[in-house]
Coordinates of C-alpha atoms and ligand atoms in Angstrom, one line a residue:
Q8 CA 16.7 21.4 -3.9
Q9 CA 15.0 18.7 -1.7
G10 CA 13.8 18.6 1.8
E11 CA 11.9 17.1 4.7
V12 CA 9.2 18.7 6.8
S13 CA 7.6 17.2 10.0
N14 CA 3.9 16.5 10.4
T15 CA 2.1 16.2 13.7
P16 CA -1.3 14.6 14.1
E17 CA -4.2 16.3 15.7
A18 CA -6.5 14.3 18.2
H19 CA -7.5 10.9 16.8
D20 CA -5.1 11.5 13.8
Q21 CA -8.0 13.6 12.4
S22 CA -5.5 15.7 10.4
Y23 CA -1.7 16.1 10.2
L24 CA -0.2 19.6 10.4
C25 CA 3.1 20.9 9.1
P26 CA 5.0 24.1 9.9
V27 CA 5.3 26.3 6.8
T28 CA 6.8 29.8 6.5
V29 CA 4.8 32.2 4.4
G30 CA 6.5 35.6 3.9
G31 CA 8.6 34.8 6.9
Q32 CA 5.6 34.0 9.1
T33 CA 5.2 30.4 10.4
L34 CA 1.8 28.7 10.1
N35 CA 0.7 25.1 10.7
L36 CA -0.9 23.8 7.5
D37 CA -2.8 20.6 6.7
F38 CA -1.1 19.1 3.6
D39 CA -3.9 17.9 1.4
T40 CA -3.4 15.6 -1.5
G41 CA -7.1 15.9 -2.2
S42 CA -7.1 19.6 -3.2
A43 CA -4.9 22.1 -5.0
D44 CA -5.2 25.4 -3.2
L45 CA -2.6 26.8 -0.7
W46 CA -4.8 28.9 1.6
V47 CA -4.1 30.5 5.0
Y48 CA -5.9 32.2 7.8
S49 CA -5.1 35.9 7.4
T50 CA -5.5 39.3 9.0
L51 CA -8.1 40.0 6.3
M52 CA -10.6 37.8 8.3
P53 CA -12.9 39.0 11.1
T54 CA -10.8 39.1 14.3
S55 CA -13.2 36.7 16.0
E56 CA -12.5 34.0 13.3
Q57 CA -8.7 34.5 13.7
R58 CA -8.8 33.7 17.4
G59 CA -6.6 30.8 18.4
H60 CA -4.8 30.7 15.0
S61 CA -1.5 31.9 13.5
V62 CA -2.5 34.2 10.7
Y63 CA -0.7 35.5 7.5
N64 CA -0.4 39.3 7.5
P65 CA 0.6 40.2 3.9
D66 CA 1.2 43.8 5.0
S67 CA 4.0 42.7 7.4
S68 CA 5.7 40.5 4.7
S69 CA 8.5 42.2 2.8
S70 CA 8.0 39.8 -0.1
S71 CA 4.2 39.8 -0.6
N72 CA 2.8 41.0 -3.9
A73 CA -1.0 41.4 -4.1
Q74 CA -2.6 39.6 -7.1
S75 CA -5.5 42.2 -7.0
D76 CA -7.4 40.7 -10.0
N77 CA -7.5 37.2 -8.5
S78 CA -9.8 35.6 -5.9
W79 CA -10.6 32.1 -4.8
T80 CA -13.4 30.1 -3.2
I81 CA -13.3 26.4 -2.3
Q82 CA -15.8 23.8 -1.2
Y83 CA -14.5 20.5 0.2
S84 CA -16.3 17.1 0.1
D85 CA -17.1 17.3 3.8
G86 CA -19.1 20.5 3.2
S87 CA -16.5 22.9 4.7
G88 CA -15.2 25.8 2.7
A89 CA -13.2 29.0 2.5
S90 CA -12.7 32.0 0.2
G91 CA -10.5 35.1 -0.1
T92 CA -7.9 37.0 -2.1
V93 CA -4.5 36.1 -3.5
Y94 CA -0.9 37.2 -3.0
A95 CA 2.4 36.0 -4.4
D96 CA 4.9 35.4 -1.6
K97 CA 7.9 33.3 -0.5
V98 CA 6.9 29.9 0.9
V99 CA 9.4 27.6 2.6
V100 CA 8.5 23.9 3.4
G101 CA 11.4 22.2 5.2
S102 CA 14.3 23.4 3.1
V103 CA 12.4 23.7 -0.1
T104 CA 11.7 27.3 -1.2
A105 CA 9.1 28.6 -3.7
T106 CA 10.2 32.2 -4.2
S107 CA 6.9 33.3 -5.7
Q108 CA 4.0 31.0 -4.6
A109 CA 0.3 31.9 -4.9
V110 CA -0.8 32.3 -1.3
E111 CA -4.6 32.4 -1.0
A112 CA -5.4 34.7 2.0
A113 CA -8.7 33.8 3.6
T114 CA -11.3 36.5 4.2
S115 CA -13.9 33.9 5.3
V116 CA -13.7 30.3 6.5
S117 CA -16.5 27.8 7.4
S118 CA -17.2 26.7 11.0
A119 CA -15.6 23.3 10.5
F120 CA -12.3 25.1 10.2
I121 CA -12.8 27.6 13.0
K122 CA -13.1 24.9 15.6
E123 CA -9.8 23.3 14.5
T124 CA -7.7 25.8 16.3
H125 CA -4.3 24.4 15.4
N126 CA -5.1 24.3 11.7
D127 CA -4.0 27.6 10.0
G128 CA -4.9 26.6 6.5
L129 CA -4.3 24.0 3.8
L130 CA -1.4 23.3 1.4
G131 CA -2.9 21.5 -1.6
L132 CA -0.9 18.7 -3.2
A133 CA -3.4 17.5 -5.8
F134 CA -2.9 18.6 -9.5
S135 CA -3.0 22.3 -10.3
S136 CA -5.9 21.7 -12.8
I137 CA -8.3 21.9 -9.9
N138 CA -6.9 25.0 -8.3
T139 CA -9.8 27.4 -7.7
V140 CA -8.2 30.8 -8.2
Q141 CA -10.0 32.9 -10.8
P142 CA -9.5 34.4 -13.4
T143 CA -5.9 33.2 -13.5
Q144 CA -5.6 29.6 -12.1
Q145 CA -2.4 29.1 -9.9
T146 CA -0.1 26.2 -9.3
T147 CA 0.3 24.2 -6.1
F148 CA 3.4 24.4 -4.1
F149 CA 4.6 21.1 -5.5
D150 CA 4.0 22.2 -9.1
T151 CA 5.8 25.5 -8.4
V152 CA 9.0 23.8 -7.1
K153 CA 8.8 20.5 -9.0
S154 CA 11.4 21.4 -11.7
T155 CA 13.9 22.4 -9.0
L156 CA 13.6 19.1 -7.1
A157 CA 16.1 16.3 -7.5
K158 CA 13.1 14.0 -8.5
P159 CA 9.6 15.2 -9.4
L160 CA 7.9 13.5 -6.4
F161 CA 7.0 13.9 -2.7
T162 CA 6.4 11.2 -0.1
A163 CA 4.0 11.0 2.9
H164 CA 5.0 9.2 6.1
L165 CA 2.0 9.6 8.4
K166 CA 2.1 7.7 11.7
K167 CA -0.5 6.6 14.2
G168 CA -0.5 9.0 17.1
A169 CA 3.1 10.3 16.5
P170 CA 4.9 12.8 14.3
G171 CA 5.9 11.8 10.8
S172 CA 7.1 13.6 7.8
Y173 CA 6.7 14.7 4.2
D174 CA 9.7 14.6 1.9
F175 CA 10.1 16.6 -1.3
G176 CA 12.4 15.5 -4.2
Y177 CA 13.6 12.1 -2.9
I178 CA 12.7 8.7 -1.4
D179 CA 14.1 8.0 2.0
T180 CA 14.6 4.2 2.0
S181 CA 14.9 4.2 5.9
K182 CA 11.2 5.1 6.1
Y183 CA 9.7 1.8 4.8
T184 CA 10.3 -1.9 4.7
G185 CA 10.1 -4.3 1.7
S186 CA 9.4 -2.8 -1.7
I187 CA 7.2 0.0 -3.1
T188 CA 4.5 -1.1 -5.4
Y189 CA 3.1 1.5 -7.8
A190 CA -0.3 2.1 -9.4
H191 CA -0.9 4.3 -12.4
V192 CA -2.7 7.6 -11.6
D193 CA -5.5 9.0 -13.8
T194 CA -5.2 12.8 -13.5
S195 CA -8.4 13.7 -15.4
N196 CA -10.1 14.8 -12.2
G197 CA -7.0 16.5 -10.9
L198 CA -6.6 13.9 -8.1
W199 CA -4.2 11.1 -7.2
E200 CA -6.7 8.7 -8.6
F201 CA -6.0 5.0 -9.1
T202 CA -7.8 1.6 -9.2
A203 CA -7.5 -0.8 -6.3
S204 CA -8.0 -4.3 -7.5
G205 CA -9.4 -6.2 -4.5
Y206 CA -9.6 -6.6 -0.7
A207 CA -9.5 -9.0 2.1
V208 CA -11.0 -8.9 5.7
G209 CA -8.7 -10.3 8.4
S210 CA -7.4 -13.7 7.4
G211 CA -10.2 -14.1 4.9
S212 CA -9.7 -14.9 1.2
T213 CA -8.9 -12.1 -1.2
V214 CA -11.9 -10.8 -3.2
A215 CA -10.9 -9.5 -6.7
T216 CA -13.0 -6.4 -7.4
P217 CA -11.8 -3.1 -8.9
Y218 CA -12.7 0.1 -7.1
D219 CA -11.8 3.6 -8.2
S220 CA -9.9 5.4 -5.4
I221 CA -7.9 8.4 -4.5
A222 CA -5.1 8.9 -2.0
D223 CA -6.1 11.8 0.2
T224 CA -3.9 12.9 3.1
G225 CA -6.6 15.5 4.0
T226 CA -9.3 12.9 4.7
S227 CA -9.3 11.3 8.1
L228 CA -11.0 8.0 7.4
L229 CA -11.0 5.1 4.8
Y230 CA -14.1 5.4 2.6
L231 CA -14.9 2.2 0.5
P232 CA -17.8 0.8 -1.6
T233 CA -20.8 -0.2 0.5
E234 CA -20.4 -3.9 -0.2
I235 CA -16.8 -4.0 1.0
V236 CA -17.8 -2.0 4.1
A237 CA -20.6 -4.4 4.8
A238 CA -18.3 -7.4 4.4
Y239 CA -15.8 -5.8 6.8
Y240 CA -18.3 -5.0 9.6
G241 CA -20.1 -8.3 9.1
E242 CA -17.0 -9.8 10.8
V243 CA -17.4 -7.6 13.9
N244 CA -19.7 -8.6 16.7
G245 CA -21.9 -5.6 17.7
A246 CA -20.9 -3.5 14.7
M247 CA -23.9 -1.5 13.4
Y248 CA -24.8 1.3 11.1
D249 CA -25.9 4.2 13.4
S250 CA -27.7 6.8 11.3
S251 CA -27.6 9.2 14.3
Q252 CA -23.8 9.1 14.1
G253 CA -23.8 9.0 10.3
G254 CA -21.8 5.8 10.0
Y255 CA -20.8 2.4 11.3
T256 CA -19.9 2.1 15.0
V257 CA -18.2 -0.8 16.8
P258 CA -18.0 -1.8 20.5
C259 CA -14.9 -0.1 21.8
D260 CA -13.5 -3.4 23.2
S261 CA -13.8 -5.1 19.8
N262 CA -10.8 -7.0 18.5
L263 CA -11.1 -5.7 15.0
P264 CA -9.9 -7.6 11.9
D265 CA -7.2 -6.1 9.7
F266 CA -8.3 -4.6 6.3
V267 CA -6.2 -5.6 3.3
A268 CA -6.3 -3.5 0.1
I269 CA -4.9 -5.0 -3.1
I270 CA -3.1 -2.1 -5.0
G271 CA -0.5 -2.5 -7.7
G272 CA -0.9 -6.3 -7.3
S273 CA 0.3 -6.3 -3.7
R274 CA -1.4 -6.6 -0.3
H275 CA -1.5 -3.4 1.8
T276 CA -2.7 -4.0 5.4
V277 CA -4.4 -1.6 7.8
P278 CA -4.1 -3.0 11.3
G279 CA -7.5 -3.7 12.9
S280 CA -6.7 -1.4 15.8
Y281 CA -6.5 1.6 13.3
I282 CA -10.2 1.0 12.5
N283 CA -11.3 1.8 16.0
Y284 CA -11.2 5.5 15.1
A285 CA -12.6 7.4 18.1
P286 CA -14.9 7.0 21.1
I287 CA -18.5 8.2 20.8
S288 CA -19.6 7.0 24.2
E289 CA -18.3 4.7 27.0
T290 CA -18.9 1.6 24.9
S291 CA -19.4 2.8 21.3
C292 CA -16.6 3.8 19.0
F293 CA -16.8 5.2 15.4
G294 CA -15.4 3.0 12.7
G295 CA -12.4 4.1 10.7
I296 CA -13.9 2.4 7.6
Q297 CA -17.0 4.0 6.2
A298 CA -19.1 3.9 3.0
N299 CA -18.1 6.1 0.0
D300 CA -21.8 6.8 -0.8
G301 CA -22.1 10.3 -2.4
I302 CA -18.4 10.8 -2.9
G303 CA -18.0 9.3 -6.3
H304 CA -14.9 7.2 -5.6
S305 CA -13.2 5.5 -2.6
V306 CA -10.9 7.6 -0.5
F307 CA -7.7 6.2 1.0
G308 CA -7.5 8.7 3.9
D309 CA -5.3 8.8 6.9
V310 CA -6.7 5.6 8.5
F311 CA -5.1 3.8 5.6
L312 CA -2.2 6.1 4.8
K313 CA -0.7 6.0 8.3
S314 CA -0.1 2.2 7.8
Q315 CA 2.0 3.0 4.6
F316 CA 4.9 4.9 3.2
V317 CA 3.4 6.7 0.2
V318 CA 5.1 8.0 -2.9
F319 CA 3.3 10.7 -5.0
D320 CA 5.2 10.5 -8.3
G321 CA 4.6 13.7 -10.4
S322 CA 6.6 12.6 -13.4
N323 CA 5.3 12.6 -16.9
S324 CA 3.4 9.4 -16.1
P325 CA 2.1 10.1 -12.6
R326 CA 1.7 7.2 -10.2
V327 CA 1.3 6.4 -6.5
G328 CA 3.5 4.0 -4.6
F329 CA 2.8 2.2 -1.4
A330 CA 5.2 0.3 1.0
K331 CA 4.8 -1.0 4.5
Q332 CA 6.1 1.4 7.1
Ligands
D5V14 N1 -9.3 16.5 1.1 C1 -10.1 16.7 2.3 C2 -9.9 18.1 2.8 O1 -8.6 18.3 3.2 C3 -10.8 18.4 4.0 S1 -10.8 20.1 4.3 C4 -10.9 20.3 6.0 C5 -12.1 20.5 6.6 C6 -12.2 20.7 8.0 C7 -11.1 20.5 8.8 C8 -9.9 20.2 8.2 C9 -9.8 20.0 6.8 C10 -12.2 17.9 3.7 O2 -12.5 16.6 4.2 C11 -12.3 15.7 3.1 C12 -11.6 16.5 2.0 O3 -12.3 17.7 2.3

């Protein structure tokens, strides 16, 4: 089997949500290549926390089976989190069906989620080695269906301010131009982790420097080593680190330089306009490139990914591929 599912960006492309049916009930989930739990808002949560969301009701699913001994609790790098119990149920993404997928029904979610009223949960697409279910670890949707796919891969086609898609099992050559360049993935941390080999700012010269990175569709911005971030904003008049905002800001009328990442020996360009992320005030805008301090690696989040067609190749030697959209 193989299939395509649409994704739709929230405001400022902060996250991209996809319709998924769980036990016959349709929820809008944030596909997250940075984590490995499929968790959903559920009727097990306090009613007040369910408000504004579509929720999974295991009791009204004819195909749910409670995994009574299992539970889960997850903490994300932005400090948000959720926890709950586990069911096995039928999950359909586009036309791809997992007949018995671990569905992690939330009993509690943190405030960062509650205020995202269109987000009904996450569908993790990192490696199952970091799934949080205990005592019996579960597989991601991709790992559950991988052996049934034409090819053991999925692709991400995120767009700036417009619907895009995720495809499972095939590469749609109409979704990119030029060629796909691949980088080897190190799966030891359960992430789509690779090494970028350099960067350039605008029309500036390429700087060869390796930086450990992950491809994370669930992260909004592009987090890079502090020296690269300083080199970028050093080219922007009026750019400043604003500790009250927790990051770099730019004048909203800036003509921002492109950012080029060297990955797999090729240049991958983020248009400067993508780096004017969101307004803070009449004149000040939050930068789409920020420092990776405290994260432990760089994060190629949506600000970068929405300039690319991305292949997540889950074959025996996993790799990530990037092509210009
Ligand atoms: N992989 C990412 C994950 O998807 C989000 S979880 C999330 C939190 C609030 C709102 C929406 C999503 C969090 O930020 C970075 C990293 O952790």
